[in-house]
Coordinates of C-alpha atoms in Angstrom, one line a residue:
M297 CA -14.0 29.9 5.4
D298 CA -13.6 33.6 5.6
L299 CA -10.3 34.5 7.3
S300 CA -11.7 37.7 8.9
C301 CA -13.9 36.0 11.1
I302 CA -11.0 34.0 12.5
L303 CA -8.5 37.2 12.8
S304 CA -11.3 39.0 14.7
Q305 CA -11.9 36.1 17.2
M306 CA -8.0 36.0 17.7
E307 CA -7.6 39.6 17.9
T308 CA -9.9 40.0 20.7
E309 CA -7.6 38.1 23.0
S310 CA -10.7 36.9 24.9
D311 CA -10.8 34.0 27.2
S312 CA -13.1 32.2 24.7
E313 CA -10.4 29.5 23.7
D314 CA -13.1 26.8 22.8
E315 CA -14.6 29.4 20.0
T316 CA -11.0 30.0 18.7
V317 CA -10.4 26.4 18.6
R318 CA -13.7 25.7 16.6
L319 CA -13.0 28.0 14.0
L320 CA -9.3 27.0 13.4
Q321 CA -10.6 23.3 13.1
Q322 CA -13.1 24.2 10.6
Y323 CA -10.5 26.1 8.6
N324 CA -8.0 23.1 9.1
Q325 CA -10.7 20.7 7.8
E326 CA -11.7 22.7 4.7
N327 CA -7.9 23.7 3.9
N328 CA -6.0 20.2 4.7
C329 CA -5.4 19.4 1.1
T330 CA -4.9 23.0 -0.1
F331 CA -1.5 23.7 -1.5
T332 CA -2.4 26.9 -3.6
F333 CA -3.7 29.9 -2.1
D334 CA -5.6 33.1 -3.1
R335 CA -3.4 36.0 -3.7
K336 CA -6.1 38.4 -2.6
E337 CA -5.9 37.1 0.9
E338 CA -2.1 37.1 1.5
E339 CA -2.1 39.9 3.7
K340 CA -4.8 38.2 5.9
R341 CA -2.8 34.8 6.0
V342 CA 0.4 36.9 7.0
K343 CA -1.7 38.4 10.1
L344 CA -3.1 35.0 10.8
C345 CA 0.5 33.6 11.2
Q346 CA 1.5 36.5 13.7
S347 CA -1.7 35.7 15.7
L348 CA -0.9 32.0 15.7
L349 CA 2.6 32.8 16.9
K350 CA 1.1 34.8 19.7
V351 CA -1.2 32.1 20.7
L352 CA 1.7 29.7 20.8
G353 CA 3.5 31.9 23.4
R354 CA 0.6 31.9 26.0
P355 CA -0.4 29.3 28.3
V356 CA -3.3 27.5 26.6
S357 CA -4.3 23.9 26.4
S358 CA -2.4 21.3 24.4
L359 CA -5.8 20.9 22.0
C360 CA -5.4 24.6 21.2
L361 CA -1.6 24.2 20.7
S362 CA -2.1 21.4 18.4
T363 CA -5.0 23.1 16.5
C364 CA -3.3 26.3 16.0
L365 CA -0.2 24.4 14.6
G366 CA -2.3 22.6 12.3
T367 CA -3.4 25.9 11.0
L368 CA 0.3 27.2 10.9
R369 CA 1.2 23.9 8.9
I370 CA -1.5 24.8 6.2
L371 CA -0.3 28.4 6.1
S372 CA 3.5 27.3 6.0
R373 CA 3.0 25.8 2.2
D374 CA 2.7 29.5 0.9
K375 CA 6.1 30.9 0.6
R376 CA 5.0 34.4 0.6
V377 CA 3.5 34.4 4.1
L378 CA 6.3 33.0 6.1
A379 CA 8.1 36.2 7.0
P380 CA 6.6 36.1 10.6
V381 CA 7.5 32.6 11.1
A382 CA 11.0 32.6 9.7
T383 CA 12.4 34.5 12.6
R384 CA 14.5 33.7 15.5
E385 CA 11.3 34.1 17.7
G386 CA 9.2 32.1 15.6
M387 CA 11.5 29.3 14.8
S388 CA 12.5 29.0 18.5
A389 CA 9.0 28.7 19.3
L390 CA 8.1 26.1 17.0
A391 CA 11.5 24.2 18.0
R392 CA 10.6 24.1 21.7
L393 CA 7.2 22.8 20.9
A394 CA 9.0 20.0 19.0
G395 CA 11.1 19.4 21.7
L396 CA 14.3 20.4 20.1
L397 CA 15.1 23.1 22.2
P398 CA 15.3 23.4 26.0
S399 CA 11.9 24.4 27.3
E400 CA 13.3 26.6 30.1
G401 CA 15.2 28.8 28.0
V402 CA 14.4 31.1 25.1
E403 CA 17.4 30.4 23.1
P404 CA 20.2 27.8 23.5
V405 CA 23.3 28.7 25.8
G406 CA 25.9 30.3 23.6
A407 CA 23.9 31.0 20.5
E408 CA 25.1 33.7 18.3
P409 CA 23.3 36.6 17.3
A410 CA 21.2 36.4 14.0
G411 CA 23.2 36.9 11.1
A412 CA 26.5 35.6 12.6
G413 CA 28.2 32.2 11.6
P414 CA 26.6 29.1 12.7
A415 CA 26.7 28.4 16.5
G416 CA 26.9 25.0 16.2
S417 CA 30.5 25.3 14.5
A418 CA 31.8 26.7 17.8
G419 CA 31.3 23.5 19.8
V420 CA 28.4 25.1 21.8
Q421 CA 27.0 22.7 24.6
T422 CA 23.6 22.5 25.2
A423 CA 21.2 20.6 27.4
E424 CA 19.6 17.9 25.8
A425 CA 16.2 18.9 24.6
E426 CA 13.0 17.4 26.2
P427 CA 9.6 17.1 24.5
V428 CA 7.2 20.0 25.7
K429 CA 5.4 19.2 28.7
V430 CA 1.6 20.1 28.6
E431 CA -1.3 19.0 30.6
P432 CA 0.3 15.8 32.4
G433 CA -1.7 12.7 31.4
L434 CA -2.7 13.6 28.0
E435 CA 0.6 12.2 26.4
E436 CA -1.2 11.3 23.2
E437 CA -2.1 15.0 22.7
A438 CA 1.2 16.3 24.0
E439 CA 2.9 14.0 21.3
R440 CA 0.4 15.5 18.5
V441 CA 1.9 18.9 19.5
G442 CA 5.3 17.8 19.0
V443 CA 4.5 16.1 15.6
E444 CA 2.6 19.2 14.5
A445 CA 5.3 21.6 15.5
L446 CA 7.9 19.4 13.6
K447 CA 5.6 19.3 10.5
C448 CA 5.6 23.2 10.8
L449 CA 9.3 23.3 11.0
C450 CA 9.7 21.0 7.9
N451 CA 7.4 23.3 5.8
V452 CA 9.0 26.5 7.0
V453 CA 12.8 25.3 6.3
F454 CA 11.8 23.9 3.1
N455 CA 10.1 26.8 1.8
S456 CA 12.1 29.9 3.4
P457 CA 16.1 30.4 3.0
T458 CA 15.8 32.9 5.9
A459 CA 14.4 30.0 8.0
Q460 CA 17.2 27.9 7.1
Q461 CA 19.8 30.2 8.1
V462 CA 17.9 31.0 11.6
S463 CA 17.7 27.1 11.9
Q464 CA 21.6 27.2 12.1
D465 CA 21.7 30.3 14.6
I466 CA 19.5 28.5 17.1
C467 CA 21.3 25.1 16.7
L468 CA 18.4 23.2 15.4
A469 CA 20.5 20.4 14.1
R470 CA 21.7 19.8 17.5
G471 CA 18.4 19.4 19.0
L472 CA 17.5 17.1 16.4
C473 CA 20.7 14.7 17.0
A474 CA 19.8 14.8 20.7
R475 CA 16.2 13.8 20.1
L476 CA 17.2 10.8 17.5
G477 CA 19.9 10.1 20.1
A478 CA 18.0 9.8 23.4
S479 CA 18.1 6.6 25.5
R480 CA 14.1 6.3 24.9
P481 CA 13.5 6.5 21.1
P482 CA 10.6 8.8 20.1
G483 CA 7.5 7.4 18.4
H484 CA 7.1 6.8 14.9
E485 CA 5.7 10.3 13.7
V486 CA 8.2 12.1 16.0
S487 CA 11.3 10.1 14.6
L488 CA 9.9 10.4 11.0
F489 CA 9.6 14.1 10.9
C490 CA 12.9 14.4 12.9
L491 CA 14.6 12.3 10.2
R492 CA 13.0 14.4 7.5
L493 CA 13.9 17.5 9.2
V494 CA 17.7 16.4 9.2
F495 CA 17.3 15.3 5.4
L496 CA 16.3 18.9 4.6
L497 CA 18.9 20.7 6.7
S498 CA 21.7 18.5 5.2
A499 CA 20.2 18.9 1.6
L500 CA 19.6 22.8 1.7
R501 CA 22.7 24.0 4.0
T502 CA 26.3 22.9 3.3
D503 CA 27.3 24.3 6.8
A504 CA 24.4 22.3 8.4
R505 CA 25.5 19.3 6.5
D506 CA 29.1 19.9 7.6
S507 CA 28.2 20.2 11.2
L508 CA 25.9 17.1 11.1
R509 CA 28.9 15.2 9.5
G510 CA 31.3 16.6 11.9
E511 CA 31.0 17.6 15.4
L512 CA 27.2 16.6 15.8
R513 CA 28.4 13.0 14.7
A514 CA 25.1 12.4 12.9
L515 CA 26.3 9.6 10.9
P516 CA 26.4 7.0 13.4
L517 CA 23.1 8.3 14.9
L518 CA 21.3 7.8 11.6
T519 CA 23.0 4.6 11.2
E520 CA 21.6 3.3 14.6
A521 CA 18.1 4.8 13.7
L522 CA 18.3 2.9 10.6
Q523 CA 19.3 -0.2 12.5
R524 CA 16.5 -0.2 14.9
T525 CA 14.1 0.7 11.9
L526 CA 15.0 -2.4 9.9
D527 CA 15.2 -4.5 13.1
V528 CA 18.8 -5.9 12.2
R529 CA 20.6 -8.7 13.9
W530 CA 24.4 -8.7 13.6
V531 CA 26.0 -12.2 13.3
G532 CA 29.3 -10.9 12.1
P533 CA 31.5 -7.7 12.0
Y534 CA 30.1 -6.6 8.7
Q535 CA 27.2 -9.4 8.5
V536 CA 23.6 -9.0 9.1
A537 CA 21.4 -12.0 9.7
A538 CA 19.5 -12.8 6.2
P539 CA 15.9 -12.3 6.2
E540 CA 13.9 -15.7 5.9
P541 CA 12.4 -16.3 2.8
Q542 CA 9.0 -16.3 4.4
A543 CA 9.5 -13.3 6.4
P544 CA 6.9 -10.6 6.3
P545 CA 7.4 -7.3 4.1
L546 CA 9.0 -4.3 5.8
P547 CA 5.9 -2.8 7.8
P548 CA 4.7 0.7 6.1
Q549 CA 5.7 2.8 9.2
A550 CA 9.3 1.3 9.3
F551 CA 9.7 1.8 5.5
E552 CA 8.8 5.5 6.0
R553 CA 11.4 6.1 8.4
A554 CA 13.9 4.1 6.5
V555 CA 13.4 6.0 3.5
E556 CA 13.8 9.2 5.3
A557 CA 17.3 7.9 7.1
L558 CA 18.4 6.9 3.8
K559 CA 18.0 10.3 2.3
A560 CA 19.8 11.8 5.1
L561 CA 22.6 9.5 5.0
F562 CA 23.1 10.1 1.4
N563 CA 23.4 13.9 2.0
L564 CA 25.9 13.1 4.8
T565 CA 28.0 10.8 2.7
L566 CA 28.2 13.0 -0.4
S567 CA 31.7 13.9 0.1
E568 CA 34.6 11.9 1.4
S569 CA 35.5 13.3 5.2
S570 CA 38.1 12.3 7.6
E571 CA 35.6 11.9 10.2
D572 CA 34.1 9.3 8.1
G573 CA 36.0 6.1 9.1
A574 CA 36.0 3.1 6.9
H575 CA 34.4 1.0 9.8
Q576 CA 31.2 3.4 9.8
L577 CA 30.8 3.3 5.9
R578 CA 31.4 -0.7 6.0
L579 CA 28.6 -0.6 8.4
I580 CA 26.2 1.3 6.1
S581 CA 27.3 -0.8 3.1
A582 CA 26.2 -3.9 5.4
L583 CA 23.0 -2.5 6.0
M584 CA 22.5 -1.7 2.4
R585 CA 23.0 -5.4 1.5
H586 CA 20.6 -6.4 4.2
L587 CA 18.0 -3.8 2.6
L588 CA 18.6 -5.0 -1.1
L589 CA 17.4 -8.5 0.2
L590 CA 14.0 -7.2 2.1
K591 CA 10.7 -7.0 0.3
A592 CA 8.3 -3.8 1.3
Q593 CA 4.7 -3.9 1.1
T594 CA 4.4 -3.5 -2.7
D595 CA 6.5 -3.8 -5.7
D596 CA 6.9 -0.1 -6.1
K597 CA 7.8 0.6 -2.5
T598 CA 10.5 -2.5 -2.7
E599 CA 11.9 -0.7 -5.8
E600 CA 11.9 2.7 -4.1
A601 CA 13.9 1.1 -1.0
H602 CA 16.4 -0.2 -3.6
S603 CA 16.5 2.8 -5.4
H604 CA 17.8 4.7 -2.2
A605 CA 20.2 1.8 -1.4
V606 CA 21.7 2.0 -4.8
N607 CA 22.3 5.9 -4.2
L608 CA 23.8 5.4 -1.1
L609 CA 26.2 2.8 -2.1
S610 CA 27.3 4.9 -4.8
N611 CA 28.6 7.1 -2.4
M612 CA 30.6 4.6 -0.4
P613 CA 34.3 4.1 -1.5
A614 CA 34.9 1.3 -3.6
C615 CA 36.9 -0.5 -1.0
C616 CA 33.8 -0.8 1.3
L617 CA 31.8 -2.6 -1.3
D618 CA 33.3 -6.1 -0.5
V619 CA 31.1 -6.4 2.2
L620 CA 28.2 -7.0 -0.5
I621 CA 29.6 -10.3 -1.1
D622 CA 31.8 -11.3 1.8
V623 CA 29.0 -13.4 3.1
P624 CA 28.8 -17.2 3.4
P625 CA 26.7 -18.5 0.3
R626 CA 23.3 -20.0 1.3
G627 CA 22.0 -21.7 -1.8
G628 CA 21.7 -18.5 -3.9
P629 CA 24.0 -17.2 -6.7
E630 CA 27.6 -17.2 -6.0
W631 CA 30.9 -17.1 -7.6
G632 CA 34.2 -18.1 -6.2
G633 CA 32.7 -19.0 -2.8
K634 CA 31.2 -15.3 -2.6
N635 CA 27.7 -14.6 -2.0
M636 CA 26.2 -12.8 -4.9
E637 CA 22.6 -12.4 -3.8
A638 CA 22.9 -8.6 -3.3
V639 CA 24.8 -8.3 -6.7
Q640 CA 22.0 -10.3 -8.5
V641 CA 19.3 -7.9 -6.9
L642 CA 21.2 -5.0 -8.3
L643 CA 21.4 -6.7 -11.9
D644 CA 17.6 -7.3 -11.5
F645 CA 17.2 -3.6 -10.6
M646 CA 19.2 -2.4 -13.6
E647 CA 17.2 -4.4 -16.2
K648 CA 13.9 -3.3 -14.6
R649 CA 15.0 0.2 -15.1
I650 CA 16.3 -0.3 -18.6
D651 CA 12.9 -2.0 -19.4
R652 CA 11.0 1.1 -18.0
G653 CA 12.3 3.1 -20.8
T654 CA 11.8 6.3 -19.2
N655 CA 14.0 8.8 -16.9
Y656 CA 17.1 6.9 -17.6
K657 CA 19.4 9.6 -16.3
E658 CA 18.0 9.8 -12.8
G659 CA 16.7 6.0 -12.7
L660 CA 19.3 4.0 -14.5
T661 CA 22.6 5.8 -14.2
P662 CA 23.3 5.6 -10.7
V663 CA 23.2 1.8 -10.8
L664 CA 25.3 1.6 -13.8
S665 CA 27.9 3.6 -12.1
L666 CA 27.8 1.4 -9.0
L667 CA 28.0 -1.5 -11.0
T668 CA 30.8 -0.2 -13.0
E669 CA 32.9 0.8 -9.8
S670 CA 32.3 -2.6 -8.3
C671 CA 33.4 -4.3 -11.2
R672 CA 36.6 -2.3 -11.6
H673 CA 37.6 -2.8 -8.1
H674 CA 36.4 -6.3 -7.4
R675 CA 37.4 -9.4 -9.5
E676 CA 34.6 -11.8 -8.1
I677 CA 31.9 -9.3 -8.8
R678 CA 33.0 -8.5 -12.4
R679 CA 33.5 -12.5 -13.2
Y680 CA 30.0 -12.9 -12.0
I681 CA 28.3 -10.1 -13.6
K682 CA 30.1 -10.9 -16.9
T683 CA 28.4 -14.2 -16.8
Q684 CA 25.0 -12.6 -16.5
V685 CA 25.6 -9.8 -19.1
L686 CA 28.2 -11.0 -21.4
P687 CA 28.3 -14.7 -21.5
P688 CA 30.2 -16.6 -24.2
L689 CA 29.2 -15.1 -27.6
K690 CA 27.1 -17.7 -29.6
D691 CA 24.6 -15.4 -31.6
V692 CA 26.7 -14.0 -34.3
K693 CA 23.9 -13.7 -37.0
N694 CA 21.9 -10.7 -35.2
R695 CA 23.4 -7.3 -34.7
P696 CA 24.5 -6.8 -31.0
E697 CA 21.6 -4.3 -30.2
V698 CA 18.9 -6.5 -31.6
G699 CA 17.2 -8.9 -29.0
S700 CA 15.9 -8.9 -25.5
T701 CA 19.1 -10.3 -23.6
V702 CA 20.9 -7.8 -21.2
R703 CA 23.5 -7.4 -23.6
N704 CA 21.3 -6.4 -26.3
K705 CA 19.5 -3.6 -24.0
L706 CA 22.9 -2.0 -22.9
V707 CA 24.2 -1.9 -26.3
R708 CA 21.1 -0.1 -27.5
L709 CA 21.9 2.4 -24.9
M710 CA 25.5 2.8 -26.4
T711 CA 23.9 5.2 -28.8
H712 CA 21.2 6.9 -26.5
V713 CA 20.6 10.5 -27.2
D714 CA 21.5 11.4 -23.8
M715 CA 25.4 11.6 -23.5
G716 CA 25.5 10.6 -19.7
V717 CA 23.4 7.6 -20.3
K718 CA 25.3 6.5 -23.3
Q719 CA 28.6 6.9 -21.6
S720 CA 27.6 5.0 -18.4
A721 CA 26.3 2.0 -20.5
A722 CA 29.4 2.0 -22.6
E723 CA 31.8 2.3 -19.7
F724 CA 30.0 -0.7 -17.8
L725 CA 30.3 -2.9 -20.7
F726 CA 34.0 -1.7 -21.4
V727 CA 35.0 -2.7 -17.5
L728 CA 33.2 -5.9 -18.0
C729 CA 35.7 -6.5 -21.0
K730 CA 38.6 -5.7 -18.7
E731 CA 38.8 -2.2 -20.8
S732 CA 40.1 -4.4 -23.8
V733 CA 39.0 -2.7 -27.2
D734 CA 39.0 -5.9 -29.2
S735 CA 36.9 -7.8 -26.4
L736 CA 34.4 -4.7 -26.5
L737 CA 34.2 -4.9 -30.2
K738 CA 33.3 -8.6 -30.2
Y739 CA 30.3 -7.8 -28.0
T740 CA 29.1 -4.7 -29.3
G741 CA 30.6 -3.9 -32.8
Y742 CA 32.7 -0.9 -33.9
G743 CA 29.6 1.5 -34.8
N744 CA 28.3 1.0 -31.1
A745 CA 31.7 1.5 -29.4
A746 CA 32.9 4.4 -31.4
G747 CA 31.7 7.2 -29.1
L748 CA 33.5 5.7 -26.3
L749 CA 36.6 4.9 -28.1
V750 CA 36.8 8.5 -29.4
A751 CA 36.2 9.5 -25.9
R752 CA 38.9 7.4 -24.5
G753 CA 41.3 8.0 -27.4
L754 CA 41.4 4.2 -28.2
L755 CA 40.2 4.2 -31.9
A756 CA 43.8 2.5 -32.8
G757 CA 43.0 -0.2 -30.4
G758 CA 44.6 -1.5 -27.0
R759 CA 43.3 -1.3 -23.6
G760 CA 42.4 1.3 -21.0
E761 CA 44.4 2.1 -17.7
G762 CA 42.9 -0.2 -15.6
Q763 CA 44.6 -3.1 -13.8
Y764 CA 42.9 -6.7 -14.5
S765 CA 43.9 -10.5 -14.3
E766 CA 44.8 -12.4 -17.3
D767 CA 41.9 -13.1 -19.5
E768 CA 39.9 -15.9 -18.6
D769 CA 37.4 -16.0 -21.5
S770 CA 37.2 -18.5 -24.2
D771 CA 35.5 -18.1 -27.5
T772 CA 32.8 -20.6 -28.5
E773 CA 33.1 -22.8 -31.5
E774 CA 30.3 -20.7 -33.1
Y775 CA 32.1 -17.7 -32.7
K776 CA 35.6 -19.1 -34.0
E777 CA 33.7 -20.3 -37.2
A778 CA 32.0 -17.3 -38.0
R779 CA 34.7 -14.7 -36.9
P780 CA 36.2 -14.3 -40.3
F781 CA 32.7 -13.3 -41.8
I782 CA 31.7 -10.7 -39.1
N783 CA 31.4 -7.3 -40.3
P784 CA 33.5 -5.3 -37.5
I785 CA 31.2 -2.1 -37.7
T786 CA 28.0 -4.1 -37.2
G787 CA 29.2 -7.0 -34.9
H788 CA 27.4 -9.6 -36.6
V789 CA 27.5 -11.8 -39.8
E790 CA 26.1 -10.2 -42.6
E791 CA 24.3 -12.0 -45.8
P792 CA 26.2 -11.2 -49.0
M793 CA 25.1 -8.2 -50.9
P794 CA 25.0 -7.7 -54.8
N795 CA 28.0 -5.9 -55.9
P796 CA 26.5 -2.9 -57.7
M797 CA 29.8 -2.3 -59.9
E798 CA 29.7 -5.9 -61.2
E799 CA 28.1 -5.1 -64.4
M800 CA 30.0 -1.7 -64.8
S801 CA 32.6 -1.0 -67.3
E802 CA 36.0 0.5 -66.2
E803 CA 35.1 3.9 -67.4
Q804 CA 31.7 4.0 -65.5
K805 CA 33.6 2.9 -62.2
E806 CA 36.0 5.4 -62.8
Y807 CA 33.2 8.1 -63.5
E808 CA 31.2 7.1 -60.2
A809 CA 34.6 7.2 -58.0
Q810 CA 35.3 10.9 -59.4
K811 CA 31.7 11.9 -58.6
L812 CA 32.1 10.7 -55.1
V813 CA 35.4 12.3 -54.7
N814 CA 33.9 15.7 -55.9
M815 CA 31.0 15.4 -53.6
F816 CA 33.3 15.0 -50.6
D817 CA 35.9 17.9 -51.8
K818 CA 32.6 20.2 -52.0
L819 CA 31.3 19.2 -48.8
S820 CA 34.8 19.5 -47.2
R821 CA 35.4 22.9 -48.9
H822 CA 32.0 24.4 -47.7
Q823 CA 32.9 23.2 -44.2
L824 CA 29.7 20.9 -43.8
I825 CA 32.0 18.1 -42.7
T826 CA 35.5 17.8 -42.0
P827 CA 37.4 14.6 -42.9
M828 CA 39.2 13.0 -40.0
G829 CA 41.9 10.5 -39.5
V830 CA 43.3 8.4 -36.3
K831 CA 46.7 9.4 -35.1
P832 CA 49.0 7.0 -33.8
D833 CA 48.1 7.5 -30.1
G834 CA 44.2 6.4 -30.9
T835 CA 42.8 9.9 -30.9
L836 CA 40.9 12.0 -33.8
A837 CA 42.4 14.8 -35.8
P838 CA 41.7 16.4 -39.2
L839 CA 42.9 14.2 -42.2
E840 CA 45.5 16.7 -43.2
E841 CA 47.0 16.7 -39.7
T842 CA 47.0 12.9 -39.5
I843 CA 48.6 12.6 -42.9
H844 CA 51.4 15.1 -42.1
Q845 CA 52.1 13.2 -38.8
C846 CA 52.5 9.7 -40.8
N847 CA 54.8 11.5 -43.3
V848 CA 57.0 13.1 -40.7
E849 CA 57.4 9.7 -38.8
S850 CA 57.9 7.9 -41.9
S851 CA 60.8 10.4 -43.2
S852 CA 62.2 10.2 -39.5
S853 CA 62.6 6.5 -39.7
D854 CA 64.3 6.3 -42.9
S855 CA 67.7 4.7 -42.6
D856 CA 69.4 6.2 -45.9

C-alpha cells in the first residue's frame, strides 16, 4: 500500500477518523509479517511515525489507538526510522498507554532531565501506574491498546540504544515492577510483554539490571510471577508439591510467560549481590526443580523449558543446589535417602544434547558446568551421577571413546575441537573421579586426558585441589585381571602387534634408531617441534630445561 495516501489523510487532521483507521488497518494487514523494508520509503516511514505519535496524543477512540499502535509496532521493526519514537515524549506516550506511567502526568515525579543519570537510582517515588482508561465498557479493546503499546515498547527498546537510555530516564522499570506487583495480576498478554520488557531492559542496560535487582526488588516479583504461572503449591520451606504422573502438560500461555520470567531471572542473577539473600535463591532453585519435572505441550517445548532452568540453576551458588535433592523419595531414583529425580532429568538432558551433535558450546556446556559444580559440592549427587556415568569398569577390550554409553560419549568430547567443550567434559569426568589422576586415566586413557592434565599441571599424577571423602570404589574382577595388559595411553587391552624389529640384525636396528634421532634433531633445529619433558611439579617444559632441573636436583641431593 502506498504510504503517501496514508500520510495525506493523516496530515489533513480532519475529523474523518474512520477513514484513517481503515487505511491503517489495510496497511497493517498487508505488512503484518514484514520485517525488511524498502530503503526508498524510509523518509515516508519516519513521517508516518511522527504522525502516529500526534494521533496518540489526541483524544481518539480506543479502536483508533490500537490501530495506530499496530502500525507503529510494524514500523518499529526498522531501526532506521525510530528517531521520532525514541524520544522522551514518544516513549512517555507509549508508556502511559501501556499503563506503565501515571496517566495524569506527563512524566514521573522527580524524573531527571534527559541525558542525566537514571532517575530510578535516586529512589524516586512514583504513584503506581494504572492501565490507560479509554471508553468505559470496552475493556477488551482497552486491554488491546495496552498490549499493542507494550509490543511497541519492546521493539523500540530492542532496536534503539537511545530508547534504552530514555527508558531509564522515565523510570520505565519502576512502572513495569508496579504493573507486575499489582494486587490484581494483569492478563496473559499484558503479563507476557511486561516480562519481556523486563528481560530486554535487564539484558541491554547494566544500570537497569542493577536498579531492578536492588531498589525495585524485581527478583521477588519475578519469582512470585513464576509461581503463579506454574501454579505451584508449597508443602515445605523449599519443597513444591510434585506434579502427578498423569498431570496435564503446562498450557501454552503459561509456558510463554514462564520462559520470559526465566530469562529475566537469569539476567538478574548473573552476578552475586548482597541484596540477593540465600532464601530467595533457594526459592528459585526449588522452583527450577519443580520445572524440571514438568512437561510442556511438546518434547521441544519441554526441552526449551529445561534449558532455561539449567541456565538459571547455573547462576545459583552451589550451596543452594541442595534443594534439588532434599526432597523425600517417592519411588523414583534416589541415593542415600535423597531424591534424585531432578538430577536424573539433568543427566537425560545432557545426553540428549550430546546426541544432537550440534551447538555444543551453548547447548551442552551449561548443563556440564552445572553438573560439575553440583558434584563438587554435594557428595550424594556425585555418587549418584558416577553410578550412571562411570559405573565399575568391566569393558576393557574397547577404547574408552568407542561405544554408546554416556562415558563413551563424554570421553569423545574430551578431544573436541572446541576448547570450551572439551574442557567442560574433561572437568566433569575429573570431578566424578574425585580429581584423582589415576582414577581418571582408568576410565579415559592417558591420550584423552592429556589436555586436562597439562592444563592442571598434573602430568606427574596426583590429585586436584578439591576435598573429597575416602574412595568408595572397588575394581571389578574383569578390570583386575586385565589391568596389567591395558595400554595406559589408549585405555584398553590391545591385541599383540607383530614386532617389526624381530628379524632385523643389530646393525639394522642401530641404523634405524640413528635415522630416527636424526629426523627428530632436524625437526627440532628447524623449530618445527619442541621436545618437551615433565617437570617434578607435573607441568610441561622444554626438554633441555627439565633435564637441567633434574641434574641440579640430583647433584644437590648427593651426600658425598
